[in-house]
Short mmCIF file of C-alpha atoms in Angstrom, two decimals:
data_model
loop_
_atom_site.label_atom_id
_atom_site.label_comp_id
_atom_site.label_asym_id
_atom_site.label_seq_id
_atom_site.Cartn_x
_atom_site.Cartn_y
_atom_site.Cartn_z
CA MET A 1 38.14 -0.11 31.67
CA SER A 2 38.98 3.09 29.84
CA ALA A 3 41.31 5.78 31.11
CA ASP A 4 39.39 8.47 32.95
CA GLU A 5 40.52 11.60 31.14
CA THR A 6 38.79 13.91 33.62
CA ARG A 7 40.71 12.71 36.67
CA ASP A 8 44.35 13.12 37.57
CA TRP A 9 45.08 9.64 38.93
CA VAL A 10 48.74 10.46 39.56
CA GLY A 11 47.67 13.39 41.73
CA TRP A 12 45.02 11.24 43.39
CA HIS A 13 47.72 8.85 44.60
CA ARG A 14 49.49 11.67 46.45
CA GLU A 15 46.92 11.38 49.22
CA TYR A 16 48.72 8.19 50.25
CA ASP A 17 51.73 10.31 51.18
CA ASP A 18 49.73 11.70 54.11
CA PRO A 19 49.63 8.96 56.79
CA ALA A 20 46.51 10.55 58.29
CA SER A 21 44.52 10.58 55.03
CA ARG A 22 41.47 8.44 54.36
CA LEU A 23 43.33 6.51 51.67
CA SER A 24 46.22 5.77 54.04
CA ARG A 25 43.81 4.56 56.71
CA ARG A 26 42.09 2.30 54.18
CA LEU A 27 45.44 1.06 52.94
CA ALA A 28 46.42 -0.02 56.45
CA VAL A 29 43.28 -2.14 56.70
CA VAL A 30 43.90 -3.73 53.29
CA GLN A 31 47.51 -4.48 54.22
CA ASP A 32 46.38 -6.15 57.45
CA GLN A 33 43.88 -8.32 55.58
CA LEU A 34 46.48 -9.23 52.97
CA ARG A 35 48.86 -10.41 55.70
CA ARG A 36 46.06 -12.52 57.16
CA ALA A 37 45.29 -13.98 53.75
CA LEU A 38 48.95 -14.90 53.22
CA ASP A 39 48.95 -16.67 56.59
CA ALA A 40 45.80 -18.57 55.58
CA HIS A 41 47.33 -19.98 52.38
CA PRO A 42 50.30 -22.27 53.10
CA GLY A 43 52.77 -23.06 50.37
CA PRO A 44 53.32 -21.12 47.14
CA VAL A 45 50.93 -18.20 46.73
CA ARG A 46 49.94 -16.29 43.61
CA ILE A 47 48.52 -12.80 44.01
CA VAL A 48 46.64 -10.79 41.41
CA SER A 49 45.86 -7.12 42.02
CA MET A 50 43.28 -5.43 39.79
CA CYS A 51 43.81 -1.70 39.12
CA ALA A 52 46.86 -1.99 41.35
CA GLY A 53 47.93 1.64 41.23
CA GLU A 54 51.36 2.10 42.77
CA GLY A 55 51.11 -1.31 44.45
CA ARG A 56 51.42 0.10 47.94
CA ASP A 57 49.36 -2.70 49.46
CA VAL A 58 51.14 -5.69 47.93
CA ILE A 59 54.66 -4.26 47.81
CA SER A 60 54.59 -2.94 51.38
CA VAL A 61 53.38 -6.28 52.74
CA LEU A 62 55.77 -8.46 50.76
CA ARG A 63 58.83 -6.29 51.43
CA ASP A 64 59.45 -7.86 54.83
CA HIS A 65 57.17 -10.89 54.78
CA PRO A 66 58.85 -14.13 55.93
CA ARG A 67 57.28 -16.09 53.04
CA LEU A 68 58.38 -13.66 50.35
CA GLY A 69 60.18 -16.40 48.41
CA GLU A 70 56.93 -18.36 48.02
CA VAL A 71 54.92 -15.49 46.54
CA ARG A 72 54.43 -14.45 42.93
CA ALA A 73 52.28 -11.41 42.20
CA ARG A 74 50.92 -9.67 39.13
CA LEU A 75 49.92 -6.04 39.54
CA VAL A 76 47.69 -4.82 36.70
CA GLU A 77 47.58 -1.06 36.12
CA MET A 78 46.42 0.80 33.01
CA ASP A 79 48.21 4.10 33.61
CA ALA A 80 51.80 3.65 32.45
CA ARG A 81 53.09 6.43 34.73
CA ILE A 82 51.57 4.87 37.82
CA ALA A 83 52.64 1.38 36.78
CA GLY A 84 56.17 2.72 36.41
CA ARG A 85 56.12 3.88 40.01
CA ALA A 86 54.93 0.45 41.14
CA ARG A 87 57.69 -1.20 39.12
CA GLU A 88 60.31 1.08 40.67
CA ALA A 89 58.99 0.37 44.18
CA ALA A 90 59.11 -3.38 43.58
CA ARG A 91 62.65 -3.11 42.24
CA ALA A 92 63.75 -1.00 45.21
CA ALA A 93 62.32 -3.60 47.57
CA ASP A 94 64.11 -6.38 45.65
CA LEU A 95 60.80 -8.10 44.89
CA ALA A 96 61.73 -10.20 41.88
CA GLY A 97 58.45 -12.12 42.18
CA VAL A 98 56.32 -9.04 41.58
CA ASP A 99 55.35 -8.44 37.96
CA VAL A 100 53.81 -5.06 37.08
CA VAL A 101 51.96 -5.00 33.76
CA VAL A 102 50.38 -2.08 31.93
CA ALA A 103 47.04 -3.51 30.84
CA ASP A 104 43.29 -3.10 31.10
CA ALA A 105 42.30 -4.77 34.37
CA GLY A 106 38.69 -4.79 33.20
CA VAL A 107 39.37 -7.45 30.56
CA THR A 108 40.31 -11.05 31.38
CA ASP A 109 43.28 -11.04 28.98
CA ALA A 110 45.25 -9.07 31.61
CA TYR A 111 45.39 -12.13 33.86
CA VAL A 112 46.54 -14.79 31.40
CA GLY A 113 49.56 -16.56 32.87
CA ALA A 114 48.97 -15.22 36.40
CA VAL A 115 45.93 -17.25 37.41
CA PRO A 116 44.54 -19.21 39.13
CA ALA A 117 45.56 -17.06 42.09
CA GLU A 118 45.26 -17.78 45.79
CA ILE A 119 44.69 -14.08 46.56
CA VAL A 120 42.86 -11.55 44.37
CA LEU A 121 42.71 -7.86 45.27
CA ALA A 122 39.92 -5.67 43.91
CA CYS A 123 40.75 -2.52 45.85
CA GLY A 124 39.71 0.85 44.49
CA VAL A 125 37.63 -0.84 41.81
CA PHE A 126 34.02 -1.19 42.99
CA GLY A 127 33.66 2.51 43.77
CA ASN A 128 34.46 3.47 40.19
CA ILE A 129 32.22 1.13 38.20
CA THR A 130 28.48 0.58 37.84
CA GLU A 131 26.64 -1.86 40.05
CA ALA A 132 25.96 -4.00 36.99
CA ASP A 133 29.71 -4.22 36.40
CA ILE A 134 30.32 -5.03 40.07
CA THR A 135 28.04 -8.05 39.82
CA ARG A 136 29.57 -9.03 36.47
CA THR A 137 33.05 -8.88 37.99
CA ILE A 138 32.04 -11.00 40.97
CA ASP A 139 30.39 -13.47 38.60
CA HIS A 140 33.70 -13.92 36.78
CA LEU A 141 36.07 -13.82 39.76
CA PRO A 142 36.07 -17.64 40.10
CA SER A 143 37.93 -17.74 36.78
CA LEU A 144 40.78 -15.81 38.41
CA CYS A 145 40.76 -17.90 41.59
CA ALA A 146 42.42 -21.07 42.76
CA PRO A 147 40.30 -23.38 44.96
CA GLY A 148 39.60 -21.63 48.27
CA ALA A 149 41.06 -18.35 47.06
CA THR A 150 40.71 -15.14 49.06
CA VAL A 151 39.30 -11.98 47.48
CA ILE A 152 39.94 -8.62 49.19
CA TRP A 153 37.79 -5.71 48.02
CA THR A 154 37.00 -2.13 48.99
CA ARG A 155 34.12 0.26 48.54
CA GLY A 156 33.25 3.71 49.86
CA ALA A 157 29.89 4.39 51.48
CA ALA A 158 27.70 7.34 50.53
CA PRO A 159 25.39 8.85 53.18
CA GLU A 160 22.30 7.98 51.18
CA ARG A 161 23.27 4.36 50.46
CA ASP A 162 25.94 1.91 51.52
CA VAL A 163 26.46 -0.23 48.41
CA ALA A 164 28.97 -2.36 50.33
CA GLN A 165 26.04 -4.12 51.97
CA GLU A 166 24.80 -5.17 48.56
CA ILE A 167 28.31 -6.25 47.52
CA ARG A 168 28.50 -8.55 50.54
CA ARG A 169 25.24 -10.17 49.48
CA TRP A 170 26.35 -10.48 45.86
CA PHE A 171 29.50 -12.31 46.93
CA ASN A 172 27.57 -14.59 49.29
CA THR A 173 25.13 -15.61 46.55
CA ARG A 174 27.84 -16.22 43.93
CA GLY A 175 29.94 -18.96 45.43
CA PHE A 176 31.84 -17.04 48.12
CA GLU A 177 31.65 -16.89 51.89
CA GLU A 178 32.54 -13.87 53.99
CA VAL A 179 35.76 -14.07 55.98
CA ALA A 180 35.94 -10.49 57.25
CA TYR A 181 34.21 -7.17 56.88
CA VAL A 182 35.83 -4.00 58.22
CA SER A 183 33.74 -0.86 58.64
CA PRO A 184 35.61 1.38 61.07
CA PRO A 185 33.47 3.80 63.12
CA GLY A 186 33.40 7.24 61.58
CA GLU A 187 34.99 6.08 58.32
CA SER A 188 33.35 6.06 54.90
CA PHE A 189 35.40 3.16 53.53
CA ARG A 190 34.62 -0.54 53.74
CA VAL A 191 36.99 -3.47 53.30
CA GLY A 192 35.58 -6.92 52.64
CA VAL A 193 37.23 -10.33 52.45
CA HIS A 194 35.56 -13.33 50.83
CA ARG A 195 36.70 -16.91 50.24
CA LEU A 196 35.74 -18.93 47.19
CA VAL A 197 33.77 -21.98 48.30
CA ALA A 198 32.34 -22.93 44.92
CA GLY A 199 34.50 -24.56 42.28
CA PRO A 200 36.89 -22.36 40.33
CA ARG A 201 36.40 -21.92 36.58
CA ASP A 202 38.76 -21.77 33.64
CA LEU A 203 39.78 -18.31 32.47
CA ARG A 204 38.27 -17.21 29.16
CA ARG A 205 40.05 -14.57 27.10
CA GLY A 206 38.31 -11.44 25.90
CA ILE A 207 35.69 -11.21 28.64
CA ALA A 208 34.87 -7.64 29.69
CA LEU A 209 34.50 -7.37 33.46
CA PHE A 210 34.09 -3.65 34.04
CA ARG A 211 34.69 -0.17 32.72
CA PHE A 212 35.48 2.85 34.87
CA VAL A 213 32.82 5.57 34.87
#
């Protein structure tokens, strides 16, 4: 993933400050699914968040979660300014188990030492990469996953084509089963949840998963 020099990602995150915005509404769905995933995985839980941004999903959920002490999370964000905000938020919430790293989430090296994870978030990723890279990422997700891991993903829907329907199929034909799919009426965002049912795989360094376009 390369930095998108034509887009102000710091400014883009400001939409989250409006509780009525589309991003805030999507965030609420992701947070709900993350809480459900935490409940579904007893014992110690490792979380990996790809292109984590300011970490509003993970940090907000863990802040007051009763199993906080059992959770370790790695938030991977390429923009150092945004990663700094996530780090400050985690510190303010006293989340010692949350590690924010400035790294390229589109390369497997970013996850060394943090996987296999019980929960993997790919939120805000699939709408910014090619369909070929979406399938490549799904192909390699088992190398980030512990047995039975949960993957939470998002994708916007264009009027002419809802690629989320294809993403659901790609997951289902690549060793995952669907746990939940949220498509609120009148909304253009989709949130999917899949569980790994095939065997996990060892992580290989240096594998390119995706590149933002």
